[in-house]
Amino acid sequence: MSTAPAVATTSLRAQAYASFQQQIVDANIHPGQFISQRELMQLLGMPLGAVRELIPRLEAEGLLKTVPQRGLQVAHVDLKLINNAFQLRQLLEREAASRFVTTVSDRELAAIEQNHLDIVQRARSGAIDDGLLKDATAVDWGLHDLMIDALGNELISEVYRINSLRVRLIKLEGSTLSPQVLVPAMEEHLWFIEALKRRDAQSVLERLCHHIESAHLRVLGLPRPAMPWSLENPG
């Protein structure tokens, strides 16, 4: 018996999920938004059958829920979701960073650092436009994703990806990587990378936690904490 139809269905469902993720990344889907199945089909550019099969997965992940007589609702951002999502992020990334500091190569760190320096240079030498914000966001999340994936645990990577979508929704509601936030966020990353380069596991964890808590407070509309050390004097 041929398995081609089943494979095709699975592929379409995976494509629909990937498209949903990208719509969140591109800010085309917003927290608390109501959307019909047909509107979601058009937004994702996928057939209705694939979208209908996608919905249970999104509901199970807490990214979408069905509201009787109103349709589908994207996850609503509240204080509980914000605190839970950032706590989970702290737990996962602390484990990842403690391993990453011993496994990442000097060459990889040099490339990661240069990508961040390029973003900072572009930000300081001209206007911060949508293109730069998009590139900066990719560099920002790219480092966090790389650390998680370096664990080599698909279950952790999957949990992290789902939580990252929650965090992205939260940032759409509260605070994104805006022109005012871009350079400080990149500087925090460079401060963290400096500790990685020294293979200082304690500083790596302290600086990672500071960076994540800074993002957490920014979303809550609270003042961002000052870095305990400067890039010039990382001691």
PDB file of C-alpha atoms in Angstrom, residues 72-182:
ATOM      1  CA  LEU A  72      -9.981  31.135  16.515  1.00  0.00           C
ATOM      2  CA  GLN A  73      -8.094  33.357  18.921  1.00  0.00           C
ATOM      3  CA  VAL A  74      -4.329  33.775  19.030  1.00  0.00           C
ATOM      4  CA  ALA A  75      -2.891  33.397  22.538  1.00  0.00           C
ATOM      5  CA  HIS A  76      -3.761  36.348  24.741  1.00  0.00           C
ATOM      6  CA  VAL A  77      -0.819  37.929  26.563  1.00  0.00           C
ATOM      7  CA  ASP A  78      -1.263  38.439  30.288  1.00  0.00           C
ATOM      8  CA  LEU A  79       1.067  38.723  33.278  1.00  0.00           C
ATOM      9  CA  LYS A  80       0.951  34.991  34.006  1.00  0.00           C
ATOM     10  CA  LEU A  81       1.974  34.078  30.443  1.00  0.00           C
ATOM     11  CA  ILE A  82       4.778  36.634  30.471  1.00  0.00           C
ATOM     12  CA  ASN A  83       6.258  35.424  33.751  1.00  0.00           C
ATOM     13  CA  ASN A  84       5.868  31.737  32.899  1.00  0.00           C
ATOM     14  CA  ALA A  85       7.416  32.112  29.440  1.00  0.00           C
ATOM     15  CA  PHE A  86      10.449  34.005  30.702  1.00  0.00           C
ATOM     16  CA  GLN A  87      10.943  31.591  33.610  1.00  0.00           C
ATOM     17  CA  LEU A  88      10.951  28.671  31.176  1.00  0.00           C
ATOM     18  CA  ARG A  89      13.353  30.548  28.931  1.00  0.00           C
ATOM     19  CA  GLN A  90      15.719  31.079  31.883  1.00  0.00           C
ATOM     20  CA  LEU A  91      15.676  27.384  32.803  1.00  0.00           C
ATOM     21  CA  LEU A  92      16.336  26.137  29.281  1.00  0.00           C
ATOM     22  CA  GLU A  93      18.955  28.698  28.334  1.00  0.00           C
ATOM     23  CA  ARG A  94      20.916  28.330  31.567  1.00  0.00           C
ATOM     24  CA  GLU A  95      21.330  24.623  30.828  1.00  0.00           C
ATOM     25  CA  ALA A  96      22.251  25.374  27.227  1.00  0.00           C
ATOM     26  CA  ALA A  97      24.769  28.092  28.107  1.00  0.00           C
ATOM     27  CA  SER A  98      26.519  25.950  30.719  1.00  0.00           C
ATOM     28  CA  ARG A  99      27.210  23.391  27.978  1.00  0.00           C
ATOM     29  CA  PHE A 100      27.824  25.893  25.177  1.00  0.00           C
ATOM     30  CA  VAL A 101      30.671  27.622  27.029  1.00  0.00           C
ATOM     31  CA  THR A 102      32.707  24.409  26.837  1.00  0.00           C
ATOM     32  CA  THR A 103      31.717  23.197  23.369  1.00  0.00           C
ATOM     33  CA  VAL A 104      31.559  26.246  21.091  1.00  0.00           C
ATOM     34  CA  SER A 105      34.760  26.756  19.102  1.00  0.00           C
ATOM     35  CA  ASP A 106      36.843  29.921  19.028  1.00  0.00           C
ATOM     36  CA  ARG A 107      36.107  30.219  15.311  1.00  0.00           C
ATOM     37  CA  GLU A 108      32.356  30.052  15.895  1.00  0.00           C
ATOM     38  CA  LEU A 109      32.566  32.655  18.645  1.00  0.00           C
ATOM     39  CA  ALA A 110      34.590  34.977  16.428  1.00  0.00           C
ATOM     40  CA  ALA A 111      31.934  34.733  13.705  1.00  0.00           C
ATOM     41  CA  ILE A 112      29.098  35.264  16.200  1.00  0.00           C
ATOM     42  CA  GLU A 113      30.857  38.279  17.675  1.00  0.00           C
ATOM     43  CA  GLN A 114      31.506  39.794  14.240  1.00  0.00           C
ATOM     44  CA  ASN A 115      27.835  39.442  13.294  1.00  0.00           C
ATOM     45  CA  HIS A 116      26.902  41.439  16.389  1.00  0.00           C
ATOM     46  CA  LEU A 117      29.590  44.053  15.796  1.00  0.00           C
ATOM     47  CA  ASP A 118      28.358  44.515  12.222  1.00  0.00           C
ATOM     48  CA  ILE A 119      24.823  45.196  13.501  1.00  0.00           C
ATOM     49  CA  VAL A 120      26.088  47.734  16.048  1.00  0.00           C
ATOM     50  CA  GLN A 121      28.212  49.473  13.415  1.00  0.00           C
ATOM     51  CA  ARG A 122      25.270  49.708  11.025  1.00  0.00           C
ATOM     52  CA  ALA A 123      23.057  51.055  13.795  1.00  0.00           C
ATOM     53  CA  ARG A 124      25.556  53.735  14.773  1.00  0.00           C
ATOM     54  CA  SER A 125      26.457  54.817  11.259  1.00  0.00           C
ATOM     55  CA  GLY A 126      23.007  55.439   9.836  1.00  0.00           C
ATOM     56  CA  ALA A 127      19.272  55.295  10.286  1.00  0.00           C
ATOM     57  CA  ILE A 128      17.845  52.166  11.893  1.00  0.00           C
ATOM     58  CA  ASP A 129      15.325  50.926   9.340  1.00  0.00           C
ATOM     59  CA  ASP A 130      13.139  47.837   9.093  1.00  0.00           C
ATOM     60  CA  GLY A 131      15.857  45.937   7.237  1.00  0.00           C
ATOM     61  CA  LEU A 132      18.375  46.483  10.019  1.00  0.00           C
ATOM     62  CA  LEU A 133      15.812  45.597  12.696  1.00  0.00           C
ATOM     63  CA  LYS A 134      15.042  42.353  10.863  1.00  0.00           C
ATOM     64  CA  ASP A 135      18.739  41.472  10.560  1.00  0.00           C
ATOM     65  CA  ALA A 136      19.351  42.353  14.208  1.00  0.00           C
ATOM     66  CA  THR A 137      16.452  40.190  15.330  1.00  0.00           C
ATOM     67  CA  ALA A 138      17.851  37.269  13.315  1.00  0.00           C
ATOM     68  CA  VAL A 139      21.284  37.717  14.919  1.00  0.00           C
ATOM     69  CA  ASP A 140      19.731  38.083  18.379  1.00  0.00           C
ATOM     70  CA  TRP A 141      17.556  34.957  18.240  1.00  0.00           C
ATOM     71  CA  GLY A 142      20.186  33.110  16.221  1.00  0.00           C
ATOM     72  CA  LEU A 143      22.586  33.009  19.162  1.00  0.00           C
ATOM     73  CA  HIS A 144      19.931  31.773  21.586  1.00  0.00           C
ATOM     74  CA  ASP A 145      18.718  29.118  19.119  1.00  0.00           C
ATOM     75  CA  LEU A 146      22.291  27.985  18.449  1.00  0.00           C
ATOM     76  CA  MET A 147      22.958  27.428  22.145  1.00  0.00           C
ATOM     77  CA  ILE A 148      19.784  25.402  22.576  1.00  0.00           C
ATOM     78  CA  ASP A 149      20.422  23.275  19.485  1.00  0.00           C
ATOM     79  CA  ALA A 150      24.012  22.648  20.606  1.00  0.00           C
ATOM     80  CA  LEU A 151      22.559  20.504  23.408  1.00  0.00           C
ATOM     81  CA  GLY A 152      21.637  17.970  20.739  1.00  0.00           C
ATOM     82  CA  ASN A 153      18.320  17.228  22.418  1.00  0.00           C
ATOM     83  CA  GLU A 154      15.374  17.429  20.029  1.00  0.00           C
ATOM     84  CA  LEU A 155      12.822  17.445  22.851  1.00  0.00           C
ATOM     85  CA  ILE A 156      14.428  20.491  24.475  1.00  0.00           C
ATOM     86  CA  SER A 157      14.768  22.233  21.113  1.00  0.00           C
ATOM     87  CA  GLU A 158      11.071  21.675  20.379  1.00  0.00           C
ATOM     88  CA  VAL A 159       9.957  22.985  23.789  1.00  0.00           C
ATOM     89  CA  TYR A 160      12.232  25.993  23.323  1.00  0.00           C
ATOM     90  CA  ARG A 161      10.875  26.743  19.832  1.00  0.00           C
ATOM     91  CA  ILE A 162       7.291  26.717  21.112  1.00  0.00           C
ATOM     92  CA  ASN A 163       8.216  28.972  24.028  1.00  0.00           C
ATOM     93  CA  SER A 164      10.095  31.291  21.665  1.00  0.00           C
ATOM     94  CA  LEU A 165       6.852  31.813  19.756  1.00  0.00           C
ATOM     95  CA  ARG A 166       5.162  32.761  23.026  1.00  0.00           C
ATOM     96  CA  VAL A 167       7.969  35.211  23.785  1.00  0.00           C
ATOM     97  CA  ARG A 168       7.670  36.717  20.321  1.00  0.00           C
ATOM     98  CA  LEU A 169       3.934  37.192  20.813  1.00  0.00           C
ATOM     99  CA  ILE A 170       4.654  38.783  24.189  1.00  0.00           C
ATOM    100  CA  LYS A 171       7.131  41.173  22.602  1.00  0.00           C
ATOM    101  CA  LEU A 172       4.599  42.147  19.953  1.00  0.00           C
ATOM    102  CA  GLU A 173       2.256  43.079  22.790  1.00  0.00           C
ATOM    103  CA  GLY A 174       4.832  44.781  24.961  1.00  0.00           C
ATOM    104  CA  SER A 175       8.219  45.655  23.529  1.00  0.00           C
ATOM    105  CA  THR A 176      10.001  44.633  20.344  1.00  0.00           C
ATOM    106  CA  LEU A 177      13.594  45.064  19.207  1.00  0.00           C
ATOM    107  CA  SER A 178      13.005  48.738  18.439  1.00  0.00           C
ATOM    108  CA  PRO A 179      15.575  51.357  17.401  1.00  0.00           C
ATOM    109  CA  GLN A 180      15.860  52.421  21.055  1.00  0.00           C
ATOM    110  CA  VAL A 181      16.447  48.855  22.214  1.00  0.00           C
ATOM    111  CA  LEU A 182      18.610  47.506  19.388  1.00  0.00           C
TER     112      LEU A 182
END
